[in-house]
């Protein structure tokens, strides 16, 4: 093999600094594998000026590609600043795969030049999403955007949401659909408050339960708000547990233009 070295700026003591290496200068044997006797730079006598073309070789390993999950994510995310100035990016994720998945999502906000302003990640509220099942999400925890006034309004140009291949995996957990009772809600200028009881009507003991409540715009069907909470005390069959879910609202939110849906699932101990 031939080694070409246009210039070496730092030379060991064995090769004096004032003797700069040119493309035609043989490298010292001490710099090369073995005794160095079989190596030379092989460059043209006139230097790089007459170097017409070259080839670059890269070592690589081949492997079979990993099978990717089929996961659908909302194209038209709904983003808003709540009354406290915190950013919310709301949408839906659908498991189109053949197995139940635990899904993590990642969101990023960009300026007009494509630079990342901020990023956020979350795990889907349900730790196991069945094939064909759709679950809402809300990115509501950010860094600079939440702590720098005007950053989102002045600098944000676009955003993306994608699932995280490293932190998304198949799961054998099978969540059980539950119901609620005595549901009620109230609204003020900052949030919607939902209360009621989670009812374990599954016929078996549940170790915990998660309840999701989300808004849709009545005209467009788009999700425009979402919140959830968990109950982590054991629920015997036929018993219930109180819940309270808070959903932060954007300024000027008109509750008459929204309809809400409740999802609740239990997990066996």
mmCIF file of C-alpha atoms in Angstrom:
data_model
loop_
_atom_site.group_PDB
_atom_site.id
_atom_site.type_symbol
_atom_site.label_atom_id
_atom_site.label_comp_id
_atom_site.label_asym_id
_atom_site.label_seq_id
_atom_site.Cartn_x
_atom_site.Cartn_y
_atom_site.Cartn_z
ATOM 1 C CA UNK A 1 0.000 0.000 0.000
ATOM 2 C CA UNK A 2 1.055 3.593 -0.571
ATOM 3 C CA UNK A 3 0.728 6.372 1.977
ATOM 4 C CA UNK A 4 0.483 9.975 0.839
ATOM 5 C CA UNK A 5 1.164 12.797 3.197
ATOM 6 C CA UNK A 6 0.914 16.321 1.717
ATOM 7 C CA UNK A 7 2.235 17.948 4.860
ATOM 8 C CA UNK A 8 2.970 16.991 8.431
ATOM 9 C CA UNK A 9 3.071 20.003 10.681
ATOM 10 C CA UNK A 10 4.412 18.367 13.832
ATOM 11 C CA UNK A 11 7.385 16.004 13.428
ATOM 12 C CA UNK A 12 9.155 13.940 16.085
ATOM 13 C CA UNK A 13 12.746 14.730 17.027
ATOM 14 C CA UNK A 14 13.933 12.072 14.610
ATOM 15 C CA UNK A 15 12.635 14.211 11.770
ATOM 16 C CA UNK A 16 13.630 17.887 12.222
ATOM 17 C CA UNK A 17 10.883 20.517 12.118
ATOM 18 C CA UNK A 18 12.633 22.611 9.490
ATOM 19 C CA UNK A 19 12.550 19.722 7.015
ATOM 20 C CA UNK A 20 8.880 19.864 6.107
ATOM 21 C CA UNK A 21 7.522 16.734 4.446
ATOM 22 C CA UNK A 22 6.504 17.141 0.800
ATOM 23 C CA UNK A 23 4.373 14.711 -1.238
ATOM 24 C CA UNK A 24 7.529 13.157 -2.657
ATOM 25 C CA UNK A 25 9.467 12.822 0.574
ATOM 26 C CA UNK A 26 9.743 9.237 1.879
ATOM 27 C CA UNK A 27 8.429 8.922 5.418
ATOM 28 C CA UNK A 28 10.919 7.912 8.131
ATOM 29 C CA UNK A 29 10.908 4.185 8.821
ATOM 30 C CA UNK A 30 10.100 4.856 12.497
ATOM 31 C CA UNK A 31 6.722 6.293 11.441
ATOM 32 C CA UNK A 32 5.624 3.233 9.453
ATOM 33 C CA UNK A 33 4.576 -0.345 10.273
ATOM 34 C CA UNK A 34 7.368 -2.902 10.299
ATOM 35 C CA UNK A 35 10.788 -1.606 9.301
ATOM 36 C CA UNK A 36 9.323 0.819 6.762
ATOM 37 C CA UNK A 37 11.575 -0.340 3.979
ATOM 38 C CA UNK A 38 8.702 -1.276 1.677
ATOM 39 C CA UNK A 39 6.870 2.043 2.013
ATOM 40 C CA UNK A 40 7.167 5.299 0.091
ATOM 41 C CA UNK A 41 4.753 8.135 -0.599
ATOM 42 C CA UNK A 42 4.521 7.425 -4.330
ATOM 43 C CA UNK A 43 3.449 10.985 -5.216
ATOM 44 C CA UNK A 44 4.226 12.605 -8.564
ATOM 45 C CA UNK A 45 7.626 14.291 -8.823
ATOM 46 C CA UNK A 46 5.967 17.666 -9.428
ATOM 47 C CA UNK A 47 3.905 17.392 -6.262
ATOM 48 C CA UNK A 48 0.144 17.755 -5.952
ATOM 49 C CA UNK A 49 -0.240 19.934 -9.062
ATOM 50 C CA UNK A 50 -0.142 16.902 -11.358
ATOM 51 C CA UNK A 51 -2.272 14.668 -9.175
ATOM 52 C CA UNK A 52 -5.176 13.857 -11.516
ATOM 53 C CA UNK A 53 -7.474 11.620 -9.470
ATOM 54 C CA UNK A 54 -7.532 9.445 -6.400
ATOM 55 C CA UNK A 55 -9.655 6.807 -4.698
ATOM 56 C CA UNK A 56 -10.789 6.596 -1.094
ATOM 57 C CA UNK A 57 -11.419 3.236 0.560
ATOM 58 C CA UNK A 58 -13.559 2.810 3.662
ATOM 59 C CA UNK A 59 -13.773 -0.263 5.855
ATOM 60 C CA UNK A 60 -17.359 -1.297 6.642
ATOM 61 C CA UNK A 61 -19.282 -4.189 8.092
ATOM 62 C CA UNK A 62 -22.488 -5.499 6.573
ATOM 63 C CA UNK A 63 -25.459 -6.555 8.674
ATOM 64 C CA UNK A 64 -29.144 -7.318 8.273
ATOM 65 C CA UNK A 65 -31.319 -4.221 8.884
ATOM 66 C CA UNK A 66 -33.502 -4.215 11.970
ATOM 67 C CA UNK A 67 -37.219 -4.401 11.274
ATOM 68 C CA UNK A 68 -38.808 -1.053 12.050
ATOM 69 C CA UNK A 69 -42.118 -0.599 13.838
ATOM 70 C CA UNK A 70 -45.029 0.957 11.979
ATOM 71 C CA UNK A 71 -46.102 3.976 14.029
ATOM 72 C CA UNK A 72 -48.315 6.806 12.837
ATOM 73 C CA UNK A 73 -48.043 10.337 14.234
ATOM 74 C CA UNK A 74 -50.348 13.307 13.705
ATOM 75 C CA UNK A 75 -49.366 15.493 10.756
ATOM 76 C CA UNK A 76 -51.211 18.586 11.965
ATOM 77 C CA UNK A 77 -49.994 19.080 15.516
ATOM 78 C CA UNK A 78 -51.783 21.672 17.587
ATOM 79 C CA UNK A 79 -49.401 23.986 19.420
ATOM 80 C CA UNK A 80 -50.261 26.715 21.890
ATOM 81 C CA UNK A 81 -48.914 28.700 24.828
ATOM 82 C CA UNK A 82 -50.973 28.339 27.995
ATOM 83 C CA UNK A 83 -51.780 31.199 30.350
ATOM 84 C CA UNK A 84 -48.421 30.688 32.119
ATOM 85 C CA UNK A 85 -46.486 30.957 28.849
ATOM 86 C CA UNK A 86 -45.653 27.232 28.656
ATOM 87 C CA UNK A 87 -45.645 25.547 25.252
ATOM 88 C CA UNK A 88 -47.928 22.600 24.466
ATOM 89 C CA UNK A 89 -47.632 20.457 21.317
ATOM 90 C CA UNK A 90 -50.662 18.165 21.125
ATOM 91 C CA UNK A 91 -51.402 15.278 18.773
ATOM 92 C CA UNK A 92 -52.041 11.550 18.453
ATOM 93 C CA UNK A 93 -49.870 8.476 17.983
ATOM 94 C CA UNK A 94 -51.151 5.228 16.457
ATOM 95 C CA UNK A 95 -49.589 1.790 16.747
ATOM 96 C CA UNK A 96 -49.856 0.301 13.248
ATOM 97 C CA UNK A 97 -47.613 -2.633 14.148
ATOM 98 C CA UNK A 98 -48.704 -6.193 14.858
ATOM 99 C CA UNK A 99 -47.507 -6.131 18.490
ATOM 100 C CA UNK A 100 -48.254 -3.987 21.523
ATOM 101 C CA UNK A 101 -45.705 -1.213 21.954
ATOM 102 C CA UNK A 102 -44.317 1.037 24.651
ATOM 103 C CA UNK A 103 -43.704 4.238 22.671
ATOM 104 C CA UNK A 104 -41.481 7.232 23.341
ATOM 105 C CA UNK A 105 -41.818 10.397 21.255
ATOM 106 C CA UNK A 106 -39.372 13.225 20.580
ATOM 107 C CA UNK A 107 -40.291 16.757 19.462
ATOM 108 C CA UNK A 108 -38.113 19.598 18.181
ATOM 109 C CA UNK A 109 -38.787 23.254 17.402
ATOM 110 C CA UNK A 110 -36.774 25.027 14.657
ATOM 111 C CA UNK A 111 -36.074 28.608 13.665
ATOM 112 C CA UNK A 112 -36.395 29.780 10.014
ATOM 113 C CA UNK A 113 -32.777 28.698 9.305
ATOM 114 C CA UNK A 114 -33.416 25.143 10.489
ATOM 115 C CA UNK A 115 -31.586 25.537 13.791
ATOM 116 C CA UNK A 116 -33.042 23.712 16.794
ATOM 117 C CA UNK A 117 -34.477 26.116 19.355
ATOM 118 C CA UNK A 118 -35.606 23.461 21.816
ATOM 119 C CA UNK A 119 -36.445 19.770 22.118
ATOM 120 C CA UNK A 120 -38.604 17.608 24.342
ATOM 121 C CA UNK A 121 -39.418 13.933 24.838
ATOM 122 C CA UNK A 122 -42.203 11.940 26.481
ATOM 123 C CA UNK A 123 -43.472 8.416 26.970
ATOM 124 C CA UNK A 124 -47.017 7.737 25.815
ATOM 125 C CA UNK A 125 -49.442 7.920 28.749
ATOM 126 C CA UNK A 126 -50.378 4.249 28.275
ATOM 127 C CA UNK A 127 -47.314 2.040 28.721
ATOM 128 C CA UNK A 128 -48.761 -0.507 26.300
ATOM 129 C CA UNK A 129 -50.507 0.553 23.083
ATOM 130 C CA UNK A 130 -52.262 -2.286 21.298
ATOM 131 C CA UNK A 131 -52.114 -2.829 17.518
ATOM 132 C CA UNK A 132 -54.424 -0.330 15.846
ATOM 133 C CA UNK A 133 -54.847 1.748 19.000
ATOM 134 C CA UNK A 134 -54.493 5.557 19.009
ATOM 135 C CA UNK A 135 -53.445 7.581 22.065
ATOM 136 C CA UNK A 136 -53.187 11.381 22.469
ATOM 137 C CA UNK A 137 -50.033 13.133 23.710
ATOM 138 C CA UNK A 138 -49.001 16.572 24.921
ATOM 139 C CA UNK A 139 -45.415 17.823 24.940
ATOM 140 C CA UNK A 140 -45.647 20.233 27.870
ATOM 141 C CA UNK A 141 -42.142 20.217 29.327
ATOM 142 C CA UNK A 142 -39.509 22.264 27.491
ATOM 143 C CA UNK A 143 -36.230 24.010 28.260
ATOM 144 C CA UNK A 144 -35.364 27.443 26.832
ATOM 145 C CA UNK A 145 -38.834 27.979 25.363
ATOM 146 C CA UNK A 146 -40.520 27.741 28.768
ATOM 147 C CA UNK A 147 -37.937 29.958 30.450
ATOM 148 C CA UNK A 148 -37.257 32.597 27.797
ATOM 149 C CA UNK A 149 -40.110 35.007 27.270
ATOM 150 C CA UNK A 150 -41.008 35.513 23.620
ATOM 151 C CA UNK A 151 -38.625 32.840 22.301
ATOM 152 C CA UNK A 152 -41.351 30.670 20.785
ATOM 153 C CA UNK A 153 -43.434 33.524 19.414
ATOM 154 C CA UNK A 154 -40.446 35.380 17.938
ATOM 155 C CA UNK A 155 -38.150 32.581 16.729
ATOM 156 C CA UNK A 156 -40.139 29.387 16.125
ATOM 157 C CA UNK A 157 -40.819 28.548 12.487
ATOM 158 C CA UNK A 158 -41.588 24.812 12.406
ATOM 159 C CA UNK A 159 -41.720 21.726 14.590
ATOM 160 C CA UNK A 160 -41.419 17.969 14.189
ATOM 161 C CA UNK A 161 -42.539 14.962 16.222
ATOM 162 C CA UNK A 162 -41.135 11.475 15.734
ATOM 163 C CA UNK A 163 -40.940 8.234 17.672
ATOM 164 C CA UNK A 164 -37.676 7.280 19.332
ATOM 165 C CA UNK A 165 -36.338 3.974 17.920
ATOM 166 C CA UNK A 166 -34.039 3.425 20.916
ATOM 167 C CA UNK A 167 -36.698 3.875 23.623
ATOM 168 C CA UNK A 168 -39.626 2.216 21.821
ATOM 169 C CA UNK A 169 -40.084 -1.511 22.209
ATOM 170 C CA UNK A 170 -42.574 -4.380 22.193
ATOM 171 C CA UNK A 171 -44.283 -5.246 25.454
ATOM 172 C CA UNK A 172 -46.288 -8.178 26.817
ATOM 173 C CA UNK A 173 -48.197 -5.876 29.171
ATOM 174 C CA UNK A 174 -51.912 -6.057 28.460
ATOM 175 C CA UNK A 175 -53.864 -3.070 29.782
ATOM 176 C CA UNK A 176 -57.543 -3.521 30.626
ATOM 177 C CA UNK A 177 -60.291 -1.060 29.673
ATOM 178 C CA UNK A 178 -62.078 0.433 32.680
ATOM 179 C CA UNK A 179 -64.926 2.924 33.077
ATOM 180 C CA UNK A 180 -65.637 6.065 35.105
ATOM 181 C CA UNK A 181 -68.571 7.461 37.065
ATOM 182 C CA UNK A 182 -69.719 10.782 38.526
ATOM 183 C CA UNK A 183 -67.632 12.688 35.993
ATOM 184 C CA UNK A 184 -67.683 16.462 36.353
ATOM 185 C CA UNK A 185 -65.677 19.402 35.046
ATOM 186 C CA UNK A 186 -65.150 23.102 35.572
ATOM 187 C CA UNK A 187 -63.183 25.792 33.760
ATOM 188 C CA UNK A 188 -61.474 29.037 34.639
ATOM 189 C CA UNK A 189 -59.129 31.295 32.680
ATOM 190 C CA UNK A 190 -56.131 28.975 33.116
ATOM 191 C CA UNK A 191 -57.288 25.357 33.061
ATOM 192 C CA UNK A 192 -60.018 22.772 32.857
ATOM 193 C CA UNK A 193 -60.489 20.588 35.935
ATOM 194 C CA UNK A 194 -62.047 17.121 35.579
ATOM 195 C CA UNK A 195 -63.062 14.978 38.527
ATOM 196 C CA UNK A 196 -64.826 11.677 39.085
ATOM 197 C CA UNK A 197 -64.172 8.050 39.943
ATOM 198 C CA UNK A 198 -62.342 5.330 38.057
ATOM 199 C CA UNK A 199 -64.447 2.172 38.281
ATOM 200 C CA UNK A 200 -62.828 -1.258 38.146
ATOM 201 C CA UNK A 201 -65.494 -3.225 36.314
ATOM 202 C CA UNK A 202 -63.000 -5.746 34.911
ATOM 203 C CA UNK A 203 -63.845 -8.535 37.340
ATOM 204 C CA UNK A 204 -60.247 -8.770 38.551
ATOM 205 C CA UNK A 205 -57.868 -6.780 40.732
ATOM 206 C CA UNK A 206 -55.964 -3.923 39.130
ATOM 207 C CA UNK A 207 -52.595 -2.808 40.462
ATOM 208 C CA UNK A 208 -52.896 0.704 38.961
ATOM 209 C CA UNK A 209 -54.887 2.749 36.462
ATOM 210 C CA UNK A 210 -54.267 5.629 34.042
ATOM 211 C CA UNK A 211 -56.943 8.073 32.914
ATOM 212 C CA UNK A 212 -56.546 10.364 29.875
ATOM 213 C CA UNK A 213 -58.903 13.223 29.063
ATOM 214 C CA UNK A 214 -58.566 15.168 25.817
ATOM 215 C CA UNK A 215 -60.346 17.871 23.825
ATOM 216 C CA UNK A 216 -61.241 17.866 20.145
ATOM 217 C CA UNK A 217 -62.326 20.839 18.119
ATOM 218 C CA UNK A 218 -65.948 20.144 17.203
ATOM 219 C CA UNK A 219 -65.530 21.442 13.649
ATOM 220 C CA UNK A 220 -62.114 20.121 12.636
ATOM 221 C CA UNK A 221 -61.811 17.051 14.867
ATOM 222 C CA UNK A 222 -58.285 18.126 15.785
ATOM 223 C CA UNK A 223 -57.029 17.416 19.305
ATOM 224 C CA UNK A 224 -56.498 20.772 21.024
ATOM 225 C CA UNK A 225 -55.762 19.811 24.632
ATOM 226 C CA UNK A 226 -54.915 16.780 26.737
ATOM 227 C CA UNK A 227 -54.144 15.766 30.308
ATOM 228 C CA UNK A 228 -53.819 12.562 32.309
ATOM 229 C CA UNK A 229 -53.161 11.180 35.768
ATOM 230 C CA UNK A 230 -52.570 7.852 37.441
ATOM 231 C CA UNK A 231 -54.030 5.960 40.386
ATOM 232 C CA UNK A 232 -51.372 3.694 41.856
ATOM 233 C CA UNK A 233 -53.249 2.082 44.717
ATOM 234 C CA UNK A 234 -54.582 -1.420 44.177
ATOM 235 C CA UNK A 235 -58.158 -1.517 42.897
ATOM 236 C CA UNK A 236 -60.110 -4.630 43.826
ATOM 237 C CA UNK A 237 -62.788 -5.823 41.423
ATOM 238 C CA UNK A 238 -65.933 -3.717 41.727
ATOM 239 C CA UNK A 239 -64.264 -0.843 43.609
ATOM 240 C CA UNK A 240 -63.526 2.726 42.497
ATOM 241 C CA UNK A 241 -60.950 5.473 43.086
ATOM 242 C CA UNK A 242 -61.187 9.253 42.795
ATOM 243 C CA UNK A 243 -59.381 11.068 39.982
ATOM 244 C CA UNK A 244 -58.579 14.688 39.167
ATOM 245 C CA UNK A 245 -57.152 15.726 35.796
ATOM 246 C CA UNK A 246 -56.003 19.265 34.987
ATOM 247 C CA UNK A 247 -55.722 20.485 31.391
ATOM 248 C CA UNK A 248 -53.933 23.844 30.869
ATOM 249 C CA UNK A 249 -55.759 26.117 28.438
ATOM 250 C CA UNK A 250 -54.589 28.654 25.910
ATOM 251 C CA UNK A 251 -55.725 32.235 26.311
ATOM 252 C CA UNK A 252 -59.218 32.744 24.913
ATOM 253 C CA UNK A 253 -60.094 29.032 24.941
ATOM 254 C CA UNK A 254 -63.794 28.598 24.075
ATOM 255 C CA UNK A 255 -65.063 25.455 25.786
ATOM 256 C CA UNK A 256 -68.299 25.547 23.763
ATOM 257 C CA UNK A 257 -66.292 24.722 20.623
ATOM 258 C CA UNK A 258 -64.660 21.623 22.126
ATOM 259 C CA UNK A 259 -65.804 18.148 23.065
ATOM 260 C CA UNK A 260 -63.903 15.922 25.453
ATOM 261 C CA UNK A 261 -63.242 12.182 25.622
ATOM 262 C CA UNK A 262 -62.166 10.009 28.555
ATOM 263 C CA UNK A 263 -59.885 6.979 28.202
ATOM 264 C CA UNK A 264 -59.064 4.831 31.222
ATOM 265 C CA UNK A 265 -57.087 1.605 31.485
ATOM 266 C CA UNK A 266 -55.957 -0.581 34.345
ATOM 267 C CA UNK A 267 -52.861 -2.719 34.746
ATOM 268 C CA UNK A 268 -52.815 -6.029 36.557
ATOM 269 C CA UNK A 269 -50.525 -6.281 39.602
#
